[in-house]
Short mmCIF file of C-alpha atoms in Angstrom, two decimals:
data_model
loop_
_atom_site.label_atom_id
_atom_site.label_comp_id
_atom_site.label_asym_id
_atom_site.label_seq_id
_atom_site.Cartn_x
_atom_site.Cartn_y
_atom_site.Cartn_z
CA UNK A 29 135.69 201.38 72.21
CA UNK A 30 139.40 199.95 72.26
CA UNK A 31 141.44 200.40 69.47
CA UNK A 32 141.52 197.00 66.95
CA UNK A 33 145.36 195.53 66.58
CA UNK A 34 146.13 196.01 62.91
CA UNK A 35 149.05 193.41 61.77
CA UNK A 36 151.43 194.25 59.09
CA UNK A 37 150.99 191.66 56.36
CA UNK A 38 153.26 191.65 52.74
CA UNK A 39 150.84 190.48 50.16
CA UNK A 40 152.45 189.44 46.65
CA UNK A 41 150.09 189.77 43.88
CA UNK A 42 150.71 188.13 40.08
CA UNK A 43 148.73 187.90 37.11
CA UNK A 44 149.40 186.37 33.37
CA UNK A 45 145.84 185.47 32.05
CA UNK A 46 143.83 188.35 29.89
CA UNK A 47 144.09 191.76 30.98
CA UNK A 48 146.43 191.46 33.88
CA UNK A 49 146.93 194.93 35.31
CA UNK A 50 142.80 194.85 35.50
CA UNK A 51 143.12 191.74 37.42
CA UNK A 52 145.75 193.27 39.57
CA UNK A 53 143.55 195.94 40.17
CA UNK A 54 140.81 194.02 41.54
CA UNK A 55 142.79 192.13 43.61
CA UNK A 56 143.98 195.55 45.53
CA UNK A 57 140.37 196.91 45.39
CA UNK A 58 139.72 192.83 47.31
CA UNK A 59 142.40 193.81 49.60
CA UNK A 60 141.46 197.49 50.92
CA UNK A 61 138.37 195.64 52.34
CA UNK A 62 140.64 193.64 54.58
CA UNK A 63 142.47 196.58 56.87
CA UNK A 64 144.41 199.93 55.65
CA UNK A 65 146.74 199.43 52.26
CA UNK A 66 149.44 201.08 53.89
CA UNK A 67 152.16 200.54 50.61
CA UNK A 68 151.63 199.01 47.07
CA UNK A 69 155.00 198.74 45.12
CA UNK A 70 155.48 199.92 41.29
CA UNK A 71 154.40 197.03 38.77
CA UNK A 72 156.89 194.30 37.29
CA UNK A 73 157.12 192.15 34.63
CA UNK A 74 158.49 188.81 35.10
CA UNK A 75 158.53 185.28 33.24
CA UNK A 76 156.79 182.48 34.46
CA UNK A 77 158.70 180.06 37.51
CA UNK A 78 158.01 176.27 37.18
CA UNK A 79 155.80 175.76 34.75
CA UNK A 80 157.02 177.56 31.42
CA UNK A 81 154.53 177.20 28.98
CA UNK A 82 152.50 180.55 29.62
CA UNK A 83 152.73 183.79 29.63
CA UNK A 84 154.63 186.29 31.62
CA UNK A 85 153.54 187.74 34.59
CA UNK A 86 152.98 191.37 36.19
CA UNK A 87 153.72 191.18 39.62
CA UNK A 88 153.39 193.76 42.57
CA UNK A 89 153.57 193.84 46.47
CA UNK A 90 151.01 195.10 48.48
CA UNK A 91 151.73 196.31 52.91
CA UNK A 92 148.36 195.53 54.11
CA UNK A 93 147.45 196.71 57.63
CA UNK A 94 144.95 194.10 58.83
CA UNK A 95 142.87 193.16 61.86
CA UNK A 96 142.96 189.57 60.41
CA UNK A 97 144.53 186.68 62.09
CA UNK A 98 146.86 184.43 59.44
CA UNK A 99 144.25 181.85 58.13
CA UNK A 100 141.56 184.03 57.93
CA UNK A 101 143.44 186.63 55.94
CA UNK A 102 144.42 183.41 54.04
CA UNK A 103 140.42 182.73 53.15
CA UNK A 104 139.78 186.71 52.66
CA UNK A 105 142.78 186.32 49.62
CA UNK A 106 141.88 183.03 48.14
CA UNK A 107 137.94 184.41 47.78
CA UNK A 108 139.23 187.46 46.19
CA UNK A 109 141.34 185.11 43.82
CA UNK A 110 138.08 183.27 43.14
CA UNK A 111 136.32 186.50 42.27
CA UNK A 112 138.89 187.48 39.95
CA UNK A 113 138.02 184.03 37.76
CA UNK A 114 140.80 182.20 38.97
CA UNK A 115 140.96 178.20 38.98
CA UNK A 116 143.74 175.87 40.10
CA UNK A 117 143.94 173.43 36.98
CA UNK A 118 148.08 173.53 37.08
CA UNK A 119 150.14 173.74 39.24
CA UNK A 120 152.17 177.40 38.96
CA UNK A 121 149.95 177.29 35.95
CA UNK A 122 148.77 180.76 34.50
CA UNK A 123 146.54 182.83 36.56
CA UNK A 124 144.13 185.16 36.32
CA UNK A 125 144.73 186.23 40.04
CA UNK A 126 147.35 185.10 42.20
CA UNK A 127 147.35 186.37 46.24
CA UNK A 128 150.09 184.95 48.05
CA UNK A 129 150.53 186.12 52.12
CA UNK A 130 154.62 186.41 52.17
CA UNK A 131 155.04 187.64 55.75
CA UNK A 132 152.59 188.74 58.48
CA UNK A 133 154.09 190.44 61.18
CA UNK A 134 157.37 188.60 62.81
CA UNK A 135 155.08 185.27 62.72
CA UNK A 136 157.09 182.14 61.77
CA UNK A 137 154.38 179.90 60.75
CA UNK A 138 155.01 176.05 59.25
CA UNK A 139 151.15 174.18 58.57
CA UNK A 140 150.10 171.88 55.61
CA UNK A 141 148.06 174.69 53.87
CA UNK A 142 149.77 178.19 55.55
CA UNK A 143 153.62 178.85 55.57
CA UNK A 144 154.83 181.69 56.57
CA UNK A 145 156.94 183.62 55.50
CA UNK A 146 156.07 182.02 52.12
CA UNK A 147 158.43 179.23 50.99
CA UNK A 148 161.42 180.65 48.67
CA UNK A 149 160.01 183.83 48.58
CA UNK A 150 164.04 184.88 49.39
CA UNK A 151 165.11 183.23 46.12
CA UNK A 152 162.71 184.70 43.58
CA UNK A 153 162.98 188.09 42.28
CA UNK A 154 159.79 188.31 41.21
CA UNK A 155 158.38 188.82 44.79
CA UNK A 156 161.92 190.40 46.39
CA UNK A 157 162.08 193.44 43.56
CA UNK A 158 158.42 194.72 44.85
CA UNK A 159 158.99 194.10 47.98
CA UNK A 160 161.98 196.38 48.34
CA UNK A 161 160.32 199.00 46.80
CA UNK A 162 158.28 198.60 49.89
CA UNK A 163 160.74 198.77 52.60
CA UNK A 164 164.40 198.69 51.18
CA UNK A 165 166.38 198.83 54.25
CA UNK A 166 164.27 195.80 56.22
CA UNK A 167 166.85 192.91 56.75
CA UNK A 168 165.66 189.35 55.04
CA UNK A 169 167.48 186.26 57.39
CA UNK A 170 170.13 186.26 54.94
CA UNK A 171 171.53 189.45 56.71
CA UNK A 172 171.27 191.00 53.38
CA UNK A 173 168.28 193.90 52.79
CA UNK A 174 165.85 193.63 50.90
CA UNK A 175 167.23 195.67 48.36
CA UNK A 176 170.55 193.33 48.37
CA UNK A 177 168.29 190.39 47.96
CA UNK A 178 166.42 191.91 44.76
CA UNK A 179 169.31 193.51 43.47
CA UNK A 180 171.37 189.99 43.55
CA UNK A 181 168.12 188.32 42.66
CA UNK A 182 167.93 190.76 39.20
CA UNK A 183 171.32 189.51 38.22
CA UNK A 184 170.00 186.39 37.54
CA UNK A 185 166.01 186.89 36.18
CA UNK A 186 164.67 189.20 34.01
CA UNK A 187 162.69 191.76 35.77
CA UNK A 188 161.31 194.83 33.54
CA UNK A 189 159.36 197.88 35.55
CA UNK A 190 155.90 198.64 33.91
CA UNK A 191 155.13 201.51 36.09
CA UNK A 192 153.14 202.31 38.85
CA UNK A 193 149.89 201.16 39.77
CA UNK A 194 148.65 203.00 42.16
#
């Protein structure tokens, strides 16, 4: 039997709605049945981007190993979402569960319903802090690492370490 191609997917993962580490939880226990969790960053707190009025967030990153093309690893996250109770009433409204796919592989990838890597993900500190925890010394297109993009990224947004998850 050959040997399946695993893909190296970045997986940001959010929640501000009830008991969000618990939701965080289930969304990595939704992931390790989609390939080999090969990373999960520490935990963050963050305040909410775009719409203000809820409350703030714990955020992680997640280096999933995956035999999944893009839009099927796509589907896998969004049913996990749904599993964790979450619904799409606003937009960047609070979640229960949030999966977003920020890179996969070296794929540049621009579709109605699939971008990646994920739109702004460079300018927002909530998904470039766990992510350098990840891999520090990987280069973003800026030239900058990914540690240079959180650390200028902190300057600006509040960003408080819970811990470690996992």
């Amino acid at each position: 039997m050959a040997d399946r191609v695993l893909h190296d997917a970045y997986i940001g993962a959010g929640s501000n709605v009830g008991r969000r580490i618990v939701h965080l939880g289930l969304g990595i226990d939704g992931l390790k049945a989609l390939g080999e969790i090969a990373a999960v960053s520490k935990v963050y707190e963050t305040a909410p981007v775009g719409y203000l009025d809820q409350g703030d967030f714990l955020n992680l990153a997640v280096h999933l190993r995956t035999p999944l093309a893009p839009r099927d690893l796509l589907h896998a996250l969004l049913a996990i979402e749904r599993r964790a109770g979450r619904t799409r009433e606003i937009r960047f409204g609070p979640r229960t569960l949030d999966l977003d796919l920020l890179l996969y592989d070296d794929l540049a990838l621009d579709e109605p319903d699939l971008t990646v890597p994920h739109p702004r993900m460079w300018e927002r500190a909530f998904v470039m802090v766990p992510l350098a925890d990840l891999h520090p010394d990987r280069l973003a297109p800026t030239g900058e690492t990914w540690a240079e993009v959180a650390a200028r990224l902190r300057q600006k947004d509040e960003v408080h370490e819970v811990g470690r998850f996992w």
